[in-house]
Amino acid sequence: MSYQLQSTGPPRHPPDPTRTRALREQTATNGRTAVAGTFALLAGIYAAISPWVVHFSRTNPNLTATNLILGLGVAVLGFGLHLAPERMRRLSWTMVPLGMWFIVSPSSVTAAYNVTAGIVWNNSCTGGMVFLFGLIATHAPWAES
């Protein structure tokens, strides 16, 4: 009785690093990052104009400046994620601490000022959304489909 070894294909070689990197970038930009970037852009624009929407621009000037600067920063990150998700995905993790800062800022920036429930709800909801979009854009394990 004779046994023959059957070959299932060409011999296996180590993967090409450039091909591996290209495949990783292709799978990382399946659209989720661009969609999260679009929503982050909208959340950033809202955060920037929220002092005038919720009417606390005159009573809390420090929080107004914080929301304006951070909102514009989140909007720029979101715009970059929307245009070039494969390049900006590595920078999208910065939205996670920015979202946490939105949540904490009413109590830390306005220590001497009067903070209403509307201000806290506004910044908490906006910060939660920015935090979530940052996690989705960085491809958190629980966000995988």
Short mmCIF file of C-alpha atoms in Angstrom, two decimals:
data_model
loop_
_atom_site.label_atom_id
_atom_site.label_comp_id
_atom_site.label_asym_id
_atom_site.label_seq_id
_atom_site.Cartn_x
_atom_site.Cartn_y
_atom_site.Cartn_z
CA MET A 1 0.00 0.00 0.00
CA SER A 2 1.40 3.34 -0.94
CA TYR A 3 0.52 6.70 0.54
CA GLN A 4 0.87 9.93 -1.32
CA LEU A 5 1.14 13.35 0.21
CA GLN A 6 -1.32 15.72 -1.34
CA SER A 7 -0.43 19.34 -1.76
CA THR A 8 -3.29 21.78 -1.23
CA GLY A 9 -1.60 24.71 -2.90
CA PRO A 10 1.62 26.64 -3.17
CA PRO A 11 3.99 26.64 -0.23
CA ARG A 12 3.16 29.21 2.44
CA HIS A 13 5.41 32.20 2.85
CA PRO A 14 5.32 34.99 5.44
CA PRO A 15 2.80 37.68 4.50
CA ASP A 16 3.97 40.81 2.76
CA PRO A 17 3.89 43.70 5.28
CA THR A 18 2.70 46.26 2.73
CA ARG A 19 -0.13 43.98 1.60
CA THR A 20 -1.08 43.30 5.21
CA ARG A 21 -1.13 47.02 5.97
CA ALA A 22 -3.26 47.73 2.89
CA LEU A 23 -5.76 45.02 3.87
CA ARG A 24 -5.92 46.34 7.43
CA GLU A 25 -6.60 49.87 6.20
CA GLN A 26 -9.24 48.58 3.78
CA THR A 27 -11.10 46.71 6.52
CA ALA A 28 -10.76 49.63 8.91
CA THR A 29 -12.51 51.97 6.52
CA ASN A 30 -15.66 50.04 5.91
CA GLY A 31 -17.78 53.15 6.29
CA ARG A 32 -18.30 53.07 10.04
CA THR A 33 -15.48 55.53 10.63
CA ALA A 34 -16.82 57.94 8.01
CA VAL A 35 -20.35 57.78 9.45
CA ALA A 36 -19.05 58.31 12.99
CA GLY A 37 -17.04 61.24 11.67
CA THR A 38 -20.14 62.79 10.11
CA PHE A 39 -22.08 62.52 13.36
CA ALA A 40 -19.07 63.84 15.30
CA LEU A 41 -18.99 66.83 12.95
CA LEU A 42 -22.64 67.56 13.71
CA ALA A 43 -22.11 67.07 17.46
CA GLY A 44 -19.11 69.41 17.36
CA ILE A 45 -21.07 72.10 15.57
CA TYR A 46 -23.86 71.79 18.10
CA ALA A 47 -21.40 71.91 21.00
CA ALA A 48 -19.87 75.08 19.56
CA ILE A 49 -23.23 76.87 19.25
CA SER A 50 -24.83 75.35 22.36
CA PRO A 51 -24.06 78.34 24.67
CA TRP A 52 -26.37 80.44 22.51
CA VAL A 53 -28.95 77.67 22.02
CA VAL A 54 -29.27 76.91 25.74
CA HIS A 55 -28.78 80.60 26.65
CA PHE A 56 -25.82 80.48 29.00
CA SER A 57 -23.35 82.53 26.97
CA ARG A 58 -23.72 85.64 29.19
CA THR A 59 -23.98 83.96 32.57
CA ASN A 60 -21.07 81.51 32.12
CA PRO A 61 -18.36 83.00 29.89
CA ASN A 62 -15.76 80.36 30.83
CA LEU A 63 -18.04 77.50 29.89
CA THR A 64 -19.00 79.34 26.69
CA ALA A 65 -15.34 79.53 25.67
CA THR A 66 -14.79 75.88 26.59
CA ASN A 67 -17.77 74.67 24.57
CA LEU A 68 -16.85 76.86 21.60
CA ILE A 69 -13.21 75.74 21.45
CA LEU A 70 -13.86 72.05 22.12
CA GLY A 71 -16.86 72.01 19.80
CA LEU A 72 -14.81 73.43 16.95
CA GLY A 73 -12.07 70.90 17.68
CA VAL A 74 -14.52 68.00 17.58
CA ALA A 75 -16.04 69.40 14.37
CA VAL A 76 -12.60 69.54 12.73
CA LEU A 77 -11.87 65.95 13.82
CA GLY A 78 -15.26 64.83 12.52
CA PHE A 79 -14.72 66.61 9.22
CA GLY A 80 -11.34 64.91 8.85
CA LEU A 81 -12.84 61.53 9.68
CA HIS A 82 -15.54 62.10 7.10
CA LEU A 83 -13.11 63.07 4.33
CA ALA A 84 -10.20 60.71 5.00
CA PRO A 85 -11.26 57.98 7.44
CA GLU A 86 -8.26 55.78 6.65
CA ARG A 87 -5.85 58.54 7.69
CA MET A 88 -7.75 60.08 10.58
CA ARG A 89 -8.80 56.84 12.27
CA ARG A 90 -5.65 56.81 14.40
CA LEU A 91 -6.39 60.34 15.64
CA SER A 92 -10.04 59.63 16.38
CA TRP A 93 -9.23 58.33 19.87
CA THR A 94 -8.86 61.96 20.98
CA MET A 95 -12.64 62.35 20.83
CA VAL A 96 -12.98 59.98 23.79
CA PRO A 97 -11.30 62.31 26.35
CA LEU A 98 -12.95 65.33 24.72
CA GLY A 99 -16.34 63.71 25.29
CA MET A 100 -15.43 63.04 28.91
CA TRP A 101 -14.33 66.67 29.31
CA PHE A 102 -17.69 67.88 27.97
CA ILE A 103 -19.38 65.86 30.72
CA VAL A 104 -17.09 67.12 33.51
CA SER A 105 -16.67 70.74 32.38
CA PRO A 106 -19.86 72.28 33.87
CA SER A 107 -18.73 71.37 37.36
CA SER A 108 -15.03 72.11 36.93
CA VAL A 109 -14.97 75.22 34.72
CA THR A 110 -17.87 77.03 36.42
CA ALA A 111 -17.00 76.53 40.08
CA ALA A 112 -17.95 80.10 41.04
CA TYR A 113 -20.88 80.45 38.64
CA ASN A 114 -24.45 79.27 38.69
CA VAL A 115 -24.88 76.00 36.78
CA THR A 116 -28.41 75.04 35.83
CA ALA A 117 -29.78 71.63 35.03
CA GLY A 118 -30.09 72.60 31.37
CA ILE A 119 -26.36 73.27 31.14
CA VAL A 120 -25.52 69.95 32.79
CA TRP A 121 -27.92 68.02 30.54
CA ASN A 122 -26.67 69.81 27.44
CA ASN A 123 -23.02 69.07 28.09
CA SER A 124 -23.65 65.53 29.35
CA CYS A 125 -25.64 64.53 26.27
CA THR A 126 -23.20 66.20 23.90
CA GLY A 127 -20.21 64.68 25.70
CA GLY A 128 -21.81 61.24 25.70
CA MET A 129 -22.38 61.44 21.96
CA VAL A 130 -18.82 62.62 21.26
CA PHE A 131 -17.49 59.84 23.52
CA LEU A 132 -19.58 57.22 21.70
CA PHE A 133 -18.62 58.47 18.23
CA GLY A 134 -14.97 58.43 19.27
CA LEU A 135 -15.26 54.81 20.37
CA ILE A 136 -17.03 53.81 17.18
CA ALA A 137 -14.47 55.61 15.03
CA THR A 138 -11.57 53.86 16.78
CA HIS A 139 -13.30 50.52 16.24
CA ALA A 140 -13.93 49.50 19.80
CA PRO A 141 -14.32 45.71 20.20
CA TRP A 142 -17.98 45.94 21.23
CA ALA A 143 -18.78 48.06 18.15
CA GLU A 144 -17.69 45.36 15.70
CA SER A 145 -20.47 43.85 13.66
#
